[in-house]
Structure formats: C-alpha cells, structure tokens
PDB file of C-alpha atoms in Angstrom:
ATOM      1  CA  MET O   8      -3.472  32.003   2.712  1.00  0.00           C
ATOM      2  CA  VAL O   9      -1.383  29.078   3.844  1.00  0.00           C
ATOM      3  CA  CYS O  10      -3.105  25.770   2.650  1.00  0.00           C
ATOM      4  CA  VAL O  11      -2.359  22.125   2.301  1.00  0.00           C
ATOM      5  CA  LEU O  12      -1.497  21.041  -0.990  1.00  0.00           C
ATOM      6  CA  GLY O  13      -1.785  17.513  -1.162  1.00  0.00           C
ATOM      7  CA  ILE O  14      -0.596  14.161   0.197  1.00  0.00           C
ATOM      8  CA  ASP O  15       3.104  13.308  -0.461  1.00  0.00           C
ATOM      9  CA  HIS O  16       3.091   9.907   0.804  1.00  0.00           C
ATOM     10  CA  VAL O  17       1.692   7.409   3.128  1.00  0.00           C
ATOM     11  CA  GLN O  18       3.619   5.293   5.399  1.00  0.00           C
ATOM     12  CA  LEU O  19       2.722   1.908   6.861  1.00  0.00           C
ATOM     13  CA  ALA O  20       4.644   0.268   9.445  1.00  0.00           C
ATOM     14  CA  MET O  21       6.153  -3.481   9.061  1.00  0.00           C
ATOM     15  CA  PRO O  22       8.409  -5.763  11.169  1.00  0.00           C
ATOM     16  CA  LYS O  23      12.050  -5.748  11.080  1.00  0.00           C
ATOM     17  CA  GLY O  24      13.408  -7.772   8.319  1.00  0.00           C
ATOM     18  CA  GLY O  25      10.100  -7.845   6.093  1.00  0.00           C
ATOM     19  CA  GLU O  26      11.532  -6.035   3.145  1.00  0.00           C
ATOM     20  CA  ASP O  27      11.642  -9.273   0.701  1.00  0.00           C
ATOM     21  CA  GLU O  28       7.942  -9.786   1.572  1.00  0.00           C
ATOM     22  CA  ALA O  29       7.092  -6.021   0.956  1.00  0.00           C
ATOM     23  CA  ARG O  30       8.764  -6.394  -2.240  1.00  0.00           C
ATOM     24  CA  ALA O  31       6.975  -9.621  -3.222  1.00  0.00           C
ATOM     25  CA  PHE O  32       3.770  -7.796  -2.463  1.00  0.00           C
ATOM     26  CA  TYR O  33       3.787  -4.232  -3.330  1.00  0.00           C
ATOM     27  CA  ARG O  34       6.026  -4.733  -6.255  1.00  0.00           C
ATOM     28  CA  ASP O  35       5.252  -8.252  -7.787  1.00  0.00           C
ATOM     29  CA  VAL O  36       1.453  -8.219  -6.820  1.00  0.00           C
ATOM     30  CA  LEU O  37       0.448  -4.560  -6.656  1.00  0.00           C
ATOM     31  CA  GLY O  38       2.666  -3.592  -9.423  1.00  0.00           C
ATOM     32  CA  LEU O  39       4.214  -0.608  -7.939  1.00  0.00           C
ATOM     33  CA  ALA O  40       7.561   0.589  -8.644  1.00  0.00           C
ATOM     34  CA  GLU O  41      10.373   0.291  -5.871  1.00  0.00           C
ATOM     35  CA  GLU O  42      11.717   3.907  -5.207  1.00  0.00           C
ATOM     36  CA  LEU O  43      15.333   3.907  -3.824  1.00  0.00           C
ATOM     37  CA  LYS O  44      15.344   5.343  -0.400  1.00  0.00           C
ATOM     38  CA  PRO O  45      17.710   8.340   0.388  1.00  0.00           C
ATOM     39  CA  VAL O  46      21.334   7.073   1.710  1.00  0.00           C
ATOM     40  CA  GLU O  47      20.593   8.821   4.996  1.00  0.00           C
ATOM     41  CA  LEU O  48      17.298   6.868   5.594  1.00  0.00           C
ATOM     42  CA  ALA O  49      18.422   3.655   4.024  1.00  0.00           C
ATOM     43  CA  GLU O  50      20.170   2.259   6.931  1.00  0.00           C
ATOM     44  CA  ARG O  51      16.713   2.449   8.798  1.00  0.00           C
ATOM     45  CA  GLY O  52      15.363  -0.603   6.670  1.00  0.00           C
ATOM     46  CA  GLY O  53      11.993  -0.642   4.907  1.00  0.00           C
ATOM     47  CA  CYS O  54      10.962   0.007   1.232  1.00  0.00           C
ATOM     48  CA  TRP O  55       9.530   2.822  -0.763  1.00  0.00           C
ATOM     49  CA  PHE O  56       7.175   2.129  -3.701  1.00  0.00           C
ATOM     50  CA  THR O  57       5.138   4.343  -5.897  1.00  0.00           C
ATOM     51  CA  GLY O  58       2.556   4.092  -8.790  1.00  0.00           C
ATOM     52  CA  GLY O  59       1.249   7.048 -10.482  1.00  0.00           C
ATOM     53  CA  SER O  60       0.752   9.804  -7.977  1.00  0.00           C
ATOM     54  CA  ALA O  61       0.598   7.077  -5.159  1.00  0.00           C
ATOM     55  CA  HIS O  62       3.686   7.018  -2.877  1.00  0.00           C
ATOM     56  CA  VAL O  63       3.672   4.028  -0.085  1.00  0.00           C
ATOM     57  CA  TYR O  64       6.446   3.829   2.138  1.00  0.00           C
ATOM     58  CA  LEU O  65       7.061   0.835   4.733  1.00  0.00           C
ATOM     59  CA  GLY O  66       8.977   1.677   7.482  1.00  0.00           C
ATOM     60  CA  VAL O  67      10.462  -0.634  10.252  1.00  0.00           C
ATOM     61  CA  GLN O  68       8.490  -0.536  13.614  1.00  0.00           C
ATOM     62  CA  THR O  69       9.837  -2.033  16.839  1.00  0.00           C
ATOM     63  CA  GLY O  70       6.946  -3.538  18.560  1.00  0.00           C
ATOM     64  CA  PHE O  71       5.097  -3.676  15.043  1.00  0.00           C
ATOM     65  CA  LYS O  72       1.266  -4.002  15.064  1.00  0.00           C
ATOM     66  CA  PRO O  73      -0.555  -4.048  11.859  1.00  0.00           C
ATOM     67  CA  ALA O  74      -3.099  -1.222  10.868  1.00  0.00           C
ATOM     68  CA  GLU O  75      -6.322  -2.822  10.803  1.00  0.00           C
ATOM     69  CA  LYS O  76      -8.522   0.386  10.660  1.00  0.00           C
ATOM     70  CA  ALA O  77      -6.563   3.284   9.468  1.00  0.00           C
ATOM     71  CA  HIS O  78      -5.480   2.527   5.832  1.00  0.00           C
ATOM     72  CA  PRO O  79      -4.369   4.075   2.527  1.00  0.00           C
ATOM     73  CA  ALA O  80      -7.066   3.992  -0.460  1.00  0.00           C
ATOM     74  CA  LEU O  81      -5.298   3.174  -3.585  1.00  0.00           C
ATOM     75  CA  LEU O  82      -6.968   4.033  -6.919  1.00  0.00           C
ATOM     76  CA  VAL O  83      -6.782   1.428  -9.620  1.00  0.00           C
ATOM     77  CA  ASP O  84      -7.862   1.601 -13.100  1.00  0.00           C
ATOM     78  CA  ASP O  85      -9.404  -1.941 -13.360  1.00  0.00           C
ATOM     79  CA  LEU O  86     -10.441  -3.390 -10.145  1.00  0.00           C
ATOM     80  CA  ALA O  87     -11.750  -6.655 -11.630  1.00  0.00           C
ATOM     81  CA  GLY O  88      -8.293  -7.049 -13.191  1.00  0.00           C
ATOM     82  CA  MET O  89      -6.681  -6.367  -9.962  1.00  0.00           C
ATOM     83  CA  VAL O  90      -8.819  -8.731  -8.138  1.00  0.00           C
ATOM     84  CA  MET O  91      -7.937 -11.523 -10.512  1.00  0.00           C
ATOM     85  CA  ARG O  92      -4.135 -10.587 -10.048  1.00  0.00           C
ATOM     86  CA  LEU O  93      -4.781 -10.910  -6.415  1.00  0.00           C
ATOM     87  CA  ALA O  94      -6.224 -14.135  -6.596  1.00  0.00           C
ATOM     88  CA  GLU O  95      -3.510 -15.488  -8.529  1.00  0.00           C
ATOM     89  CA  ALA O  96      -1.234 -14.576  -5.691  1.00  0.00           C
ATOM     90  CA  ASP O  97      -3.490 -16.022  -3.182  1.00  0.00           C
ATOM     91  CA  VAL O  98      -4.233 -12.568  -1.725  1.00  0.00           C
ATOM     92  CA  ALA O  99      -7.934 -12.251  -0.273  1.00  0.00           C
ATOM     93  CA  PHE O 100     -10.130  -9.545  -1.582  1.00  0.00           C
ATOM     94  CA  THR O 101     -13.162  -8.336   0.523  1.00  0.00           C
ATOM     95  CA  PRO O 102     -15.548  -6.322  -1.631  1.00  0.00           C
ATOM     96  CA  GLY O 103     -16.586  -3.055   0.112  1.00  0.00           C
ATOM     97  CA  LYS O 104     -19.926  -1.623   0.616  1.00  0.00           C
ATOM     98  CA  PRO O 105     -21.231   0.667  -1.947  1.00  0.00           C
ATOM     99  CA  LEU O 106     -20.095   4.133  -2.212  1.00  0.00           C
ATOM    100  CA  GLY O 107     -21.263   6.271  -4.924  1.00  0.00           C
ATOM    101  CA  GLY O 108     -18.880   6.577  -7.914  1.00  0.00           C
ATOM    102  CA  TYR O 109     -16.587   3.844  -6.797  1.00  0.00           C
ATOM    103  CA  GLU O 110     -16.106   0.135  -6.770  1.00  0.00           C
ATOM    104  CA  ARG O 111     -14.092  -0.840  -4.015  1.00  0.00           C
ATOM    105  CA  GLY O 112     -12.708  -3.594  -1.478  1.00  0.00           C
ATOM    106  CA  ASP O 113     -10.279  -4.167   1.049  1.00  0.00           C
ATOM    107  CA  ILE O 114      -7.002  -6.550   1.029  1.00  0.00           C
ATOM    108  CA  ALA O 115      -4.321  -6.971   3.712  1.00  0.00           C
ATOM    109  CA  ASP O 116      -0.558  -6.769   2.968  1.00  0.00           C
ATOM    110  CA  PRO O 117       1.667  -9.582   4.033  1.00  0.00           C
ATOM    111  CA  PHE O 118       2.047  -7.852   7.487  1.00  0.00           C
ATOM    112  CA  GLY O 119      -1.665  -7.569   8.153  1.00  0.00           C
ATOM    113  CA  ASN O 120      -1.966  -3.703   7.269  1.00  0.00           C
ATOM    114  CA  ARG O 121      -5.433  -2.964   5.696  1.00  0.00           C
ATOM    115  CA  ILE O 122      -5.301  -1.463   2.056  1.00  0.00           C
ATOM    116  CA  GLU O 123      -8.428  -0.133   0.326  1.00  0.00           C
ATOM    117  CA  LEU O 124      -8.520  -0.645  -3.615  1.00  0.00           C
ATOM    118  CA  MET O 125     -10.968   1.772  -5.314  1.00  0.00           C
ATOM    119  CA  GLN O 126     -11.979   2.120  -8.740  1.00  0.00           C
ATOM    120  CA  ARG O 127     -13.920   5.294  -9.942  1.00  0.00           C
ATOM    121  CA  ILE O 128     -16.862   4.397 -12.179  1.00  0.00           C
TER     122      ILE O 128
END
C-alpha cells in the first residue's frame, strides 16, 4: 500500500528582500539553524531553517500576504522559556486555548505569518 510517511518541510511566504529579517527572527529569536539552499534554488531568494525534525522554508512571493490562519505548529521543549526569549525580543505571544496534552500559543513572524508554539505536557 502507498502511504504518506511524514512532512518534509513547511513553506511560508515572505516579501522580496526579507532575508535579514527572517534570519533575525527564525535563527536569532527562535534558535533554528539556517540551512543553505541548493544552488539551483538560491537565486530565488528566501531562507531555509531547521531545528530538530522541523524544517521551515521561507520563499519570496510576489504580492505577498501573510498567512494569518494557516500556520506551522512548532514543538518546543520549554514553552515558558521560549516565551521569555520572545519577550526579550519584543515578540508578542498570545496563549492558546486549552488542548489536552499541550501548552500552546501563537506568535507572528516579522512578516505577519502565524506560528503556533506547542509543548507536550
């Protein structure tokens, strides 16, 4: 039987020229490592980031509009610690409604894309 094995990556859109802002947020605030894009894709712009099994790719989109509903949900090992790191970087965190087995909440990247942060409890 043919089946889906998992998710390789999540791609979010960003405006042209936003690579430095993306690095400052995804690398410096969230703590993800930047992954070099393959040469054949690098000319398109954007950035790729990874942390654990999470792969978040930012691609340049003409006529960019942020994703306010659709979103990646990133698992973190210490949500309270991440919230403190976010506060130090002036990134707003909105606690989420209760969901069995998780503590969670939402943030927005510098481009307005929604990102959910979740910790298993």
